[in-house]
Amino acid sequence: MSNEHNSHSEKQIEIQDTDSVVVRFSGDSGDGMQLTGMQFTDTTALMGKDISTFPEFPAEIRAPAGTVAGVSGFQIHFGSKEIFTPGDAYDVLVAMNAAALKTDIKRVRKGGTIILNTAGFDTKNLKLAHYPDGANPLEDGTLDEFKVYRIDITRLTKEALKDTGLGMKEIDRCKNMFVLGLLFWMFDKSMEYTITSLQEKFSKKPDLLQANITALKSGWNYGDTTEVFTTRYHIAKATLPPGTYRNISGNQALAIGAIAAAEKAGLQLFLGSYPITPASDILHELSKYKANGVKTFQAEDEIAAICAAIGAAYTGALGMTTTSGPGMSLKTEAIGLATMLELPLLIVDIQRGGPSTGLPTKTEQADLLMAMYGRHGEAPLPVIAAATPADCFDAVYEAIKISIEHMVPVIFLSDGYIANGSEPWRFPTPDQLIPIAPPFSTAHNNTAGNFLPYKRDEKGVRPWVIPGTPGLEHRIGGLEKQHETGNVSYDAQNHELMIKLRAEKVQKIADAIPLLQPDSGKDTGKLCVLGWGSTYGAIKSSLIELREEGVEVSHIHLRHLNPFPKNLGELLQRFDKVLIPEINSGQLLQLIRSKFLTDAVGFNKVQGLPFTTIELKQKIKEVYLT
Amino acid sequence: METTTSPIKLTAKDFASDQEIKWCPGCGDYSILKQVQTILPEYVSQKENLVFISGIGCSSRFPYYMDTYGMHSIHGRATAVATGVKVANPSLEVWVIGGDGDLMSIGGNHLIHLLRRNPNLKLVMFNNEIYGLTKGQYSPTSHKGLVTKSTPYGSVDEPFNPAELALGAKASFFARTLDRDPKHQQQIFRRVAEHHGTAFVEVYQNCPVFNDDTFALLTEKETKKEHSIYVEHGKPLVFGQTESKGIRLDGLNPVVVDLTAGVSVSDLWIHDETDKTKAFLLARFADIENMPRPFGVFYQENRACFDEELVQQINRTKDQKGRIPLHKILSGDKTWGIV
Ligand SMILES: Cc1ncc(C[n+]2csc(CCOP(=O)(O)OP(=O)(O)O)c2C)c(N)n1
Ligand code: SF4
Ligand SMILES: [Mg+2]
C-alpha cells in the first residue's frame, strides 16, 4: 500500500507490481487519442521505462464520427524489462465509444482492464458502430471476461469545466485530458511533464490551458478519490544501458540521420519528395531545418522529386527522395538513370500494404524484390533496411555513407510499423558518428587527354566532379557510356564490361560491411530465425520467451539486403534449419534460397499487420520440434 | 545571366565538344546549336558554370555537343532535374533542352510546374511537331490531320498551342524563333540569356526526315513575309511582302488591315512585352485563320524565382533562429538519463 502522491482519499489502494503493460487508447479520430498516447509515452519514457509505441490511424481522414472506419488508436507497451514490440494483447484498453470497443476488444487480454466512456455507447453510437439493433456490449455479457470500468467521461469533463466559460465543443475536446489524468493516476505517474507541455502549447490561450489542466487533474482526482478504482500499477525503472535517452519514431530518426550524415560528409542536404503515407513525416520533419540549410522541395510528383534529387546530387549535394510503394513505382525509371550516372542518391521507401493504393496506413515488407530488381536492364543497387524505430538513424546513416563513398544510389527500406512506432533511443554525440568521405575531385585524371569521369578506383568508384570545377567539363547521361571516358558508346563488348563494372562496384561494398553475428543465440545450432527490417522486435521477444522455456534458437537479422554480408551463407550453413518470417509472401526467402541453395522455410503474414509474439513463438516452436 | 568580363574571351568554338554530331544532314538542330554557341561568349566567361540538361529525343543530344557540364537525362524530366540543379546550386547557369514530345507530352506536367515556379534558368524547346528520335510519330504539337507512322489516316488529336500553354502556366518569358533565321535566333537567345527567371523559347525546327517542310510557309522566301510577323517591343505590328499589312486591335479582336488603303501605322497594335493580355492574343494567332505567325518575345516580366526565394528563406531563418548544432538535433528537446 502506498500513497506517494498527494492523495485526499482514505480508501484502500492495492499496488500491483508488474514488469510490463500494454495500454491502448482508442477513440474517434476527433477524440485526441494520438495526443493522449504521445503525452503518456513521453511521461513514461521520462520516468525511465523502456517503451515501444504504435499509433494506428484511420485510412479515411474524416470518416464519419462514431464509425469503425473513424477509429484512431495509440498503443504503448512499457515496462521495466526490455521492450521490443508494441505488444500483442492489451492489458488496458481505453475505449471512448462503441466503435473503438468493437475494433479493439479482440485484442484485450483475458482478465484485462477496459475503461469505457459510457457516453460513447448511446443508441446512436451503437448504431454507427454497426452493432445489431438492440445489442449492447455493455449489457450482453461481451465484457464478462474483463475488469470493466464504466465512466461517463464526457459528462465528468463537462462538469469539471462548466465554469470555464468555454463552449460545449471546446469542453468536449478536453475529455482526452481527463482520460490521461486518470491513466497517470493508475500508473502512478506525474502530471508535471504534461502540464509543462500544455503550457507551451496553449501559451497564447490561457482559457484553453486552464481547461486542459483542470480536465487532466479531474481525471487524476477521479481515480484517486472515487471508490471505483482500487488498483494502481507499479512498474520499476527499466534496466536499459546507462546513458542519455530520448524517445524517437522511425521517421524522425531517419530524418535526423540524414541531417547528421550530410553534416558529417560536409554536404548540403536536398530532399525532393511528394507527399504519401507513411513517408510524408520525413518531408515535414526535414522542412523544419531551414536554419541548417536543408533544402526541401515538394515536387509535382514522385518522378520530379527524384529527378530534382538527382540534379542536386550532380551539383555535389546529398540528394535524397522519400516515398512509399506507389511512389517507388513512379521513381523506377529515374532510379535507373541514377544507377547509370553513378551518382550518390538516397531513395527511401517506407513500405505499406500493396499492390496499387493497397492499404495506405498499414504495414508490409513487400517491396524487397522491387528494391532488388525493379528496374529495366541490369541495375543492381545496395539495399538497406532498418530494424526498429531508433535503428532508422544508424541504418540511414550507413546507407548514406555507402551511397556517397561508393557513388551509387541506395534504396533504404523502412515500413509503416517502425516509421510511426517509437522507442527510447540512446542517441550518439556528433563525435561518435563515423566520418563520411565524398570522393570529390578537382584534379585532372588523364594528363594525356580529356578528363575521364568514369575512371574507377580500386573499389570501382568514379570521381565526383561537380559543375563549377574549371577544366573538367564533361557530360553524363543515361545512354551506355564508354569505359572511363563516359562518352556515348554502343559497342557490344563495352556494354558488357560496363554492366559488369557497375555490378562489381555494388558487390565490393560487401568489403565495407561488418561480418554478420547472430543478434542473439549461438552461431551454430538446430534452428536460426533469419529476419530483416521491422520483424526484429517480434523475433527478439519471441526468442527471449522461448529461451525462458528452454528452447534455444538463434536470431540473425539482416540490415544489408544487397550486398549480403560476406559470411551470411557460411553462417546459415551452421544451422540445421533456417526460418525466415516476413510480412510478405516470402521475398527474402526467395533471395536466400536462390543465392545459397539452402532449404530455408518461410513464415509469412500479409495482413497489413506485424507479427505477434504469440504467433511467431508458435511457429518457431513448431519448426524447432519437427 | 550576368555579363562578366574575363581576361580570356571565349569564342563559339570553345563551347563545342569533341564529339561527332550525329543529327541527320539538313536537320534544323544544327543551326540552333550554332546560334547558342555563337551568343554564349557574350554572356559567359567561365564555362565551368554552365550546365546543359536535356531529356530524350534527337534535340536532347544537344548537351553532348557542348563543352560544358551537362546531363542527358530521361524522357520528359530534364525540367525536374534542372530544378534540382538550380535549387541546390543557384550560382550555376542552367539551360534546359528538349523536344516538343519531351517537354509537352511526357514532360508536360513538369513543364507547367517549372513555369509557375520560375527558377532562374533557360528553357529551349525544339519544336519540329514530330517525334524525331522514334522515327516519326505525331506529337502534341502536330497539327490535326497530320499523316505520320502512327496516324496513317491523319491525326485526330487536338494540338497544344505552346505559347498559350506557357502563358497559362504563368511563364515569365515566352519567345518564338525559328531554325532558318540565324540572326533572329541569336537576337532571341540574347534575350533568353538576359532574362531573369525561366526564359522559355520555342524554336520551330525542321525535321527533314519525318516532317519536312511543316514550317515551309514561314521559312520560304515566297511565302514567309505574308505568313509571319516579327514583333518587337514598342513597334507596331507590321508584316507582308512589302510591309503593307498591319494588325489593329478591334477591342480584343486582332484584325489584319491594309496599310495601303488608308489605315495609318499609328492606328496599329503596338507590341508591348509587358502586357499579358495582349501576349495571350498573340499566342492565339496560331489558331486563327489567316493570321500571320508571330516571332519574337511575346511576353516578359520580372517576378520572384523559386530557387532564389528558397535561398532567401533559408538565410532569413538562419538569421532569426541560428543554425541548430548537430548535438541539439540528435538530443531533441526531451531527454532523460539512465545511470
Ligand atoms: C519513358 C520513355 N518513353 C518513350 C521513349 C521513346 N522516345 C524517345 S524520344 C521520344 C520522342 C522524341 O520526340 P521529341 O521530344 O519531340 O524530340 P525530337 O526527337 O523530335 O527532337 C520518344 C517517344 C523513351 N526514351 N522513354
Ligand atoms: S530525325 Fe529529324 S529531328 Fe531527328 S536528327 Fe533527323 S532530321 Fe533532325
Ligand atoms: Mg520533336
mmCIF file with all atom_site columns, N, CA, C and O and ligand atoms in Angstrom, chain B residues 22-30 57-59 128 130-136 205-211, ligand 2:
data_model
loop_
_atom_site.group_PDB
_atom_site.id
_atom_site.type_symbol
_atom_site.label_atom_id
_atom_site.label_alt_id
_atom_site.label_comp_id
_atom_site.label_asym_id
_atom_site.label_entity_id
_atom_site.label_seq_id
_atom_site.pdbx_PDB_ins_code
_atom_site.Cartn_x
_atom_site.Cartn_y
_atom_site.Cartn_z
_atom_site.occupancy
_atom_site.B_iso_or_equiv
_atom_site.pdbx_formal_charge
_atom_site.auth_seq_id
_atom_site.auth_comp_id
_atom_site.auth_asym_id
_atom_site.auth_atom_id
_atom_site.pdbx_PDB_model_num
ATOM   1   N  N   . LYS B 1 22  ? 25.654 13.880 -84.540 1.00 0.00 ? 22  LYS B N   1
ATOM   2   C  CA  . LYS B 1 22  ? 25.018 12.778 -85.252 1.00 0.00 ? 22  LYS B CA  1
ATOM   3   C  C   . LYS B 1 22  ? 23.604 13.068 -85.724 1.00 0.00 ? 22  LYS B C   1
ATOM   4   O  O   . LYS B 1 22  ? 22.821 12.150 -85.964 1.00 0.00 ? 22  LYS B O   1
ATOM   5   N  N   . TRP B 1 23  ? 23.248 14.346 -85.812 1.00 0.00 ? 23  TRP B N   1
ATOM   6   C  CA  . TRP B 1 23  ? 21.934 14.645 -86.362 1.00 0.00 ? 23  TRP B CA  1
ATOM   7   C  C   . TRP B 1 23  ? 21.938 14.392 -87.874 1.00 0.00 ? 23  TRP B C   1
ATOM   8   O  O   . TRP B 1 23  ? 22.982 14.452 -88.527 1.00 0.00 ? 23  TRP B O   1
ATOM   9   N  N   . CYS B 1 24  ? 20.759 14.146 -88.451 1.00 0.00 ? 24  CYS B N   1
ATOM   10  C  CA  . CYS B 1 24  ? 20.682 13.909 -89.892 1.00 0.00 ? 24  CYS B CA  1
ATOM   11  C  C   . CYS B 1 24  ? 21.140 15.155 -90.643 1.00 0.00 ? 24  CYS B C   1
ATOM   12  O  O   . CYS B 1 24  ? 20.972 16.269 -90.168 1.00 0.00 ? 24  CYS B O   1
ATOM   13  N  N   . PRO B 1 25  ? 21.676 14.932 -91.844 1.00 0.00 ? 25  PRO B N   1
ATOM   14  C  CA  . PRO B 1 25  ? 22.046 16.098 -92.662 1.00 0.00 ? 25  PRO B CA  1
ATOM   15  C  C   . PRO B 1 25  ? 20.810 16.961 -92.901 1.00 0.00 ? 25  PRO B C   1
ATOM   16  O  O   . PRO B 1 25  ? 19.726 16.433 -93.127 1.00 0.00 ? 25  PRO B O   1
ATOM   17  N  N   . GLY B 1 26  ? 20.977 18.265 -92.770 1.00 0.00 ? 26  GLY B N   1
ATOM   18  C  CA  . GLY B 1 26  ? 19.862 19.168 -93.042 1.00 0.00 ? 26  GLY B CA  1
ATOM   19  C  C   . GLY B 1 26  ? 18.932 19.381 -91.858 1.00 0.00 ? 26  GLY B C   1
ATOM   20  O  O   . GLY B 1 26  ? 17.975 20.155 -91.932 1.00 0.00 ? 26  GLY B O   1
ATOM   21  N  N   . CYS B 1 27  ? 19.202 18.715 -90.755 1.00 0.00 ? 27  CYS B N   1
ATOM   22  C  CA  . CYS B 1 27  ? 18.347 18.869 -89.573 1.00 0.00 ? 27  CYS B CA  1
ATOM   23  C  C   . CYS B 1 27  ? 18.466 20.285 -89.006 1.00 0.00 ? 27  CYS B C   1
ATOM   24  O  O   . CYS B 1 27  ? 19.561 20.844 -88.940 1.00 0.00 ? 27  CYS B O   1
ATOM   25  N  N   . GLY B 1 28  ? 17.343 20.847 -88.605 1.00 0.00 ? 28  GLY B N   1
ATOM   26  C  CA  . GLY B 1 28  ? 17.332 22.198 -88.044 1.00 0.00 ? 28  GLY B CA  1
ATOM   27  C  C   . GLY B 1 28  ? 18.114 22.333 -86.748 1.00 0.00 ? 28  GLY B C   1
ATOM   28  O  O   . GLY B 1 28  ? 18.480 23.432 -86.336 1.00 0.00 ? 28  GLY B O   1
ATOM   29  N  N   . ASP B 1 29  ? 18.385 21.196 -86.085 1.00 0.00 ? 29  ASP B N   1
ATOM   30  C  CA  . ASP B 1 29  ? 19.089 21.242 -84.801 1.00 0.00 ? 29  ASP B CA  1
ATOM   31  C  C   . ASP B 1 29  ? 20.480 21.864 -84.920 1.00 0.00 ? 29  ASP B C   1
ATOM   32  O  O   . ASP B 1 29  ? 20.955 22.532 -84.009 1.00 0.00 ? 29  ASP B O   1
ATOM   33  N  N   . TYR B 1 30  ? 21.128 21.647 -86.077 1.00 0.00 ? 30  TYR B N   1
ATOM   34  C  CA  . TYR B 1 30  ? 22.477 22.188 -86.270 1.00 0.00 ? 30  TYR B CA  1
ATOM   35  C  C   . TYR B 1 30  ? 22.502 23.697 -86.064 1.00 0.00 ? 30  TYR B C   1
ATOM   36  O  O   . TYR B 1 30  ? 23.386 24.248 -85.425 1.00 0.00 ? 30  TYR B O   1
ATOM   37  N  N   . GLY B 1 57  ? 15.448 12.562 -76.967 1.00 0.00 ? 57  GLY B N   1
ATOM   38  C  CA  . GLY B 1 57  ? 14.960 12.945 -78.285 1.00 0.00 ? 57  GLY B CA  1
ATOM   39  C  C   . GLY B 1 57  ? 16.160 13.329 -79.113 1.00 0.00 ? 57  GLY B C   1
ATOM   40  O  O   . GLY B 1 57  ? 17.266 13.428 -78.580 1.00 0.00 ? 57  GLY B O   1
ATOM   41  N  N   . CYS B 1 58  ? 15.955 13.543 -80.404 1.00 0.00 ? 58  CYS B N   1
ATOM   42  C  CA  . CYS B 1 58  ? 17.089 13.997 -81.224 1.00 0.00 ? 58  CYS B CA  1
ATOM   43  C  C   . CYS B 1 58  ? 17.661 15.269 -80.622 1.00 0.00 ? 58  CYS B C   1
ATOM   44  O  O   . CYS B 1 58  ? 18.874 15.399 -80.410 1.00 0.00 ? 58  CYS B O   1
ATOM   45  N  N   . SER B 1 59  ? 16.770 16.213 -80.339 1.00 0.00 ? 59  SER B N   1
ATOM   46  C  CA  . SER B 1 59  ? 17.190 17.507 -79.815 1.00 0.00 ? 59  SER B CA  1
ATOM   47  C  C   . SER B 1 59  ? 17.935 17.371 -78.496 1.00 0.00 ? 59  SER B C   1
ATOM   48  O  O   . SER B 1 59  ? 18.844 18.142 -78.205 1.00 0.00 ? 59  SER B O   1
ATOM   49  N  N   . ASN B 1 128 ? 9.636  20.462 -83.660 1.00 0.00 ? 128 ASN B N   1
ATOM   50  C  CA  . ASN B 1 128 ? 9.560  20.012 -85.057 1.00 0.00 ? 128 ASN B CA  1
ATOM   51  C  C   . ASN B 1 128 ? 8.211  19.358 -85.342 1.00 0.00 ? 128 ASN B C   1
ATOM   52  O  O   . ASN B 1 128 ? 8.004  18.733 -86.366 1.00 0.00 ? 128 ASN B O   1
ATOM   53  N  N   . ILE B 1 130 ? 6.935  16.762 -84.333 1.00 0.00 ? 130 ILE B N   1
ATOM   54  C  CA  . ILE B 1 130 ? 7.030  15.320 -84.622 1.00 0.00 ? 130 ILE B CA  1
ATOM   55  C  C   . ILE B 1 130 ? 7.942  14.665 -83.592 1.00 0.00 ? 130 ILE B C   1
ATOM   56  O  O   . ILE B 1 130 ? 8.724  15.345 -82.939 1.00 0.00 ? 130 ILE B O   1
ATOM   57  N  N   . TYR B 1 131 ? 7.799  13.366 -83.416 1.00 0.00 ? 131 TYR B N   1
ATOM   58  C  CA  . TYR B 1 131 ? 8.764  12.611 -82.635 1.00 0.00 ? 131 TYR B CA  1
ATOM   59  C  C   . TYR B 1 131 ? 9.852  12.184 -83.601 1.00 0.00 ? 131 TYR B C   1
ATOM   60  O  O   . TYR B 1 131 ? 9.652  11.286 -84.411 1.00 0.00 ? 131 TYR B O   1
ATOM   61  N  N   . GLY B 1 132 ? 11.001 12.844 -83.503 1.00 0.00 ? 132 GLY B N   1
ATOM   62  C  CA  . GLY B 1 132 ? 12.085 12.549 -84.416 1.00 0.00 ? 132 GLY B CA  1
ATOM   63  C  C   . GLY B 1 132 ? 12.794 11.241 -84.063 1.00 0.00 ? 132 GLY B C   1
ATOM   64  O  O   . GLY B 1 132 ? 12.877 10.318 -84.870 1.00 0.00 ? 132 GLY B O   1
ATOM   65  N  N   . LEU B 1 133 ? 13.253 11.143 -82.836 1.00 0.00 ? 133 LEU B N   1
ATOM   66  C  CA  . LEU B 1 133 ? 14.110 10.023 -82.448 1.00 0.00 ? 133 LEU B CA  1
ATOM   67  C  C   . LEU B 1 133 ? 13.424 8.667  -82.618 1.00 0.00 ? 133 LEU B C   1
ATOM   68  O  O   . LEU B 1 133 ? 14.061 7.683  -82.958 1.00 0.00 ? 133 LEU B O   1
ATOM   69  N  N   . THR B 1 134 ? 12.111 8.641  -82.373 1.00 0.00 ? 134 THR B N   1
ATOM   70  C  CA  . THR B 1 134 ? 11.412 7.358  -82.511 1.00 0.00 ? 134 THR B CA  1
ATOM   71  C  C   . THR B 1 134 ? 10.883 7.164  -83.927 1.00 0.00 ? 134 THR B C   1
ATOM   72  O  O   . THR B 1 134 ? 10.018 6.341  -84.179 1.00 0.00 ? 134 THR B O   1
ATOM   73  N  N   . LYS B 1 135 ? 11.376 7.994  -84.819 1.00 0.00 ? 135 LYS B N   1
ATOM   74  C  CA  . LYS B 1 135 ? 11.181 7.825  -86.252 1.00 0.00 ? 135 LYS B CA  1
ATOM   75  C  C   . LYS B 1 135 ? 9.790  8.145  -86.751 1.00 0.00 ? 135 LYS B C   1
ATOM   76  O  O   . LYS B 1 135 ? 9.215  7.397  -87.551 1.00 0.00 ? 135 LYS B O   1
ATOM   77  N  N   . GLY B 1 136 ? 9.268  9.262  -86.236 1.00 0.00 ? 136 GLY B N   1
ATOM   78  C  CA  . GLY B 1 136 ? 8.154  9.837  -86.949 1.00 0.00 ? 136 GLY B CA  1
ATOM   79  C  C   . GLY B 1 136 ? 6.740  9.542  -86.517 1.00 0.00 ? 136 GLY B C   1
ATOM   80  O  O   . GLY B 1 136 ? 5.897  9.231  -87.358 1.00 0.00 ? 136 GLY B O   1
ATOM   81  N  N   . GLN B 1 205 ? 11.618 24.050 -85.676 1.00 0.00 ? 205 GLN B N   1
ATOM   82  C  CA  . GLN B 1 205 ? 12.791 23.329 -86.173 1.00 0.00 ? 205 GLN B CA  1
ATOM   83  C  C   . GLN B 1 205 ? 12.339 22.305 -87.200 1.00 0.00 ? 205 GLN B C   1
ATOM   84  O  O   . GLN B 1 205 ? 11.477 21.483 -86.934 1.00 0.00 ? 205 GLN B O   1
ATOM   85  N  N   . ASN B 1 206 ? 12.926 22.377 -88.357 1.00 0.00 ? 206 ASN B N   1
ATOM   86  C  CA  . ASN B 1 206 ? 12.529 21.450 -89.408 1.00 0.00 ? 206 ASN B CA  1
ATOM   87  C  C   . ASN B 1 206 ? 13.179 20.087 -89.218 1.00 0.00 ? 206 ASN B C   1
ATOM   88  O  O   . ASN B 1 206 ? 14.373 19.986 -88.957 1.00 0.00 ? 206 ASN B O   1
ATOM   89  N  N   . CYS B 1 207 ? 12.366 19.058 -89.334 1.00 0.00 ? 207 CYS B N   1
ATOM   90  C  CA  . CYS B 1 207 ? 12.879 17.688 -89.353 1.00 0.00 ? 207 CYS B CA  1
ATOM   91  C  C   . CYS B 1 207 ? 12.727 17.195 -90.783 1.00 0.00 ? 207 CYS B C   1
ATOM   92  O  O   . CYS B 1 207 ? 11.645 16.768 -91.188 1.00 0.00 ? 207 CYS B O   1
ATOM   93  N  N   . PRO B 1 208 ? 13.808 17.292 -91.561 1.00 0.00 ? 208 PRO B N   1
ATOM   94  C  CA  . PRO B 1 208 ? 13.676 16.948 -92.983 1.00 0.00 ? 208 PRO B CA  1
ATOM   95  C  C   . PRO B 1 208 ? 13.342 15.478 -93.200 1.00 0.00 ? 208 PRO B C   1
ATOM   96  O  O   . PRO B 1 208 ? 12.869 15.104 -94.270 1.00 0.00 ? 208 PRO B O   1
ATOM   97  N  N   . VAL B 1 209 ? 13.561 14.648 -92.210 1.00 0.00 ? 209 VAL B N   1
ATOM   98  C  CA  . VAL B 1 209 ? 13.337 13.224 -92.401 1.00 0.00 ? 209 VAL B CA  1
ATOM   99  C  C   . VAL B 1 209 ? 11.887 12.826 -92.134 1.00 0.00 ? 209 VAL B C   1
ATOM   100 O  O   . VAL B 1 209 ? 11.292 12.081 -92.900 1.00 0.00 ? 209 VAL B O   1
ATOM   101 N  N   . PHE B 1 210 ? 11.308 13.332 -91.072 1.00 0.00 ? 210 PHE B N   1
ATOM   102 C  CA  . PHE B 1 210 ? 9.979  12.847 -90.709 1.00 0.00 ? 210 PHE B CA  1
ATOM   103 C  C   . PHE B 1 210 ? 8.857  13.877 -90.779 1.00 0.00 ? 210 PHE B C   1
ATOM   104 O  O   . PHE B 1 210 ? 7.685  13.522 -90.655 1.00 0.00 ? 210 PHE B O   1
ATOM   105 N  N   . ASN B 1 211 ? 9.221  15.142 -90.944 1.00 0.00 ? 211 ASN B N   1
ATOM   106 C  CA  . ASN B 1 211 ? 8.150  16.137 -91.008 1.00 0.00 ? 211 ASN B CA  1
ATOM   107 C  C   . ASN B 1 211 ? 8.624  17.332 -91.831 1.00 0.00 ? 211 ASN B C   1
ATOM   108 O  O   . ASN B 1 211 ? 8.509  18.475 -91.407 1.00 0.00 ? 211 ASN B O   1
HETATM 109 S  S1  . SF4 C 2 .   ? 15.137 12.664 -87.304 1.00 0.00 ? 2   SF4 C S1  1
HETATM 110 FE FE1 . SF4 C 2 .   ? 14.588 14.744 -87.760 1.00 0.00 ? 2   SF4 C FE1 1
HETATM 111 S  S2  . SF4 C 2 .   ? 14.884 15.828 -85.859 1.00 0.00 ? 2   SF4 C S2  1
HETATM 112 FE FE2 . SF4 C 2 .   ? 15.961 13.930 -85.686 1.00 0.00 ? 2   SF4 C FE2 1
HETATM 113 S  S3  . SF4 C 2 .   ? 18.038 14.371 -86.314 1.00 0.00 ? 2   SF4 C S3  1
HETATM 114 FE FE3 . SF4 C 2 .   ? 16.972 13.615 -88.084 1.00 0.00 ? 2   SF4 C FE3 1
HETATM 115 S  S4  . SF4 C 2 .   ? 16.215 15.434 -89.028 1.00 0.00 ? 2   SF4 C S4  1
HETATM 116 FE FE4 . SF4 C 2 .   ? 16.768 16.016 -87.006 1.00 0.00 ? 2   SF4 C FE4 1
#
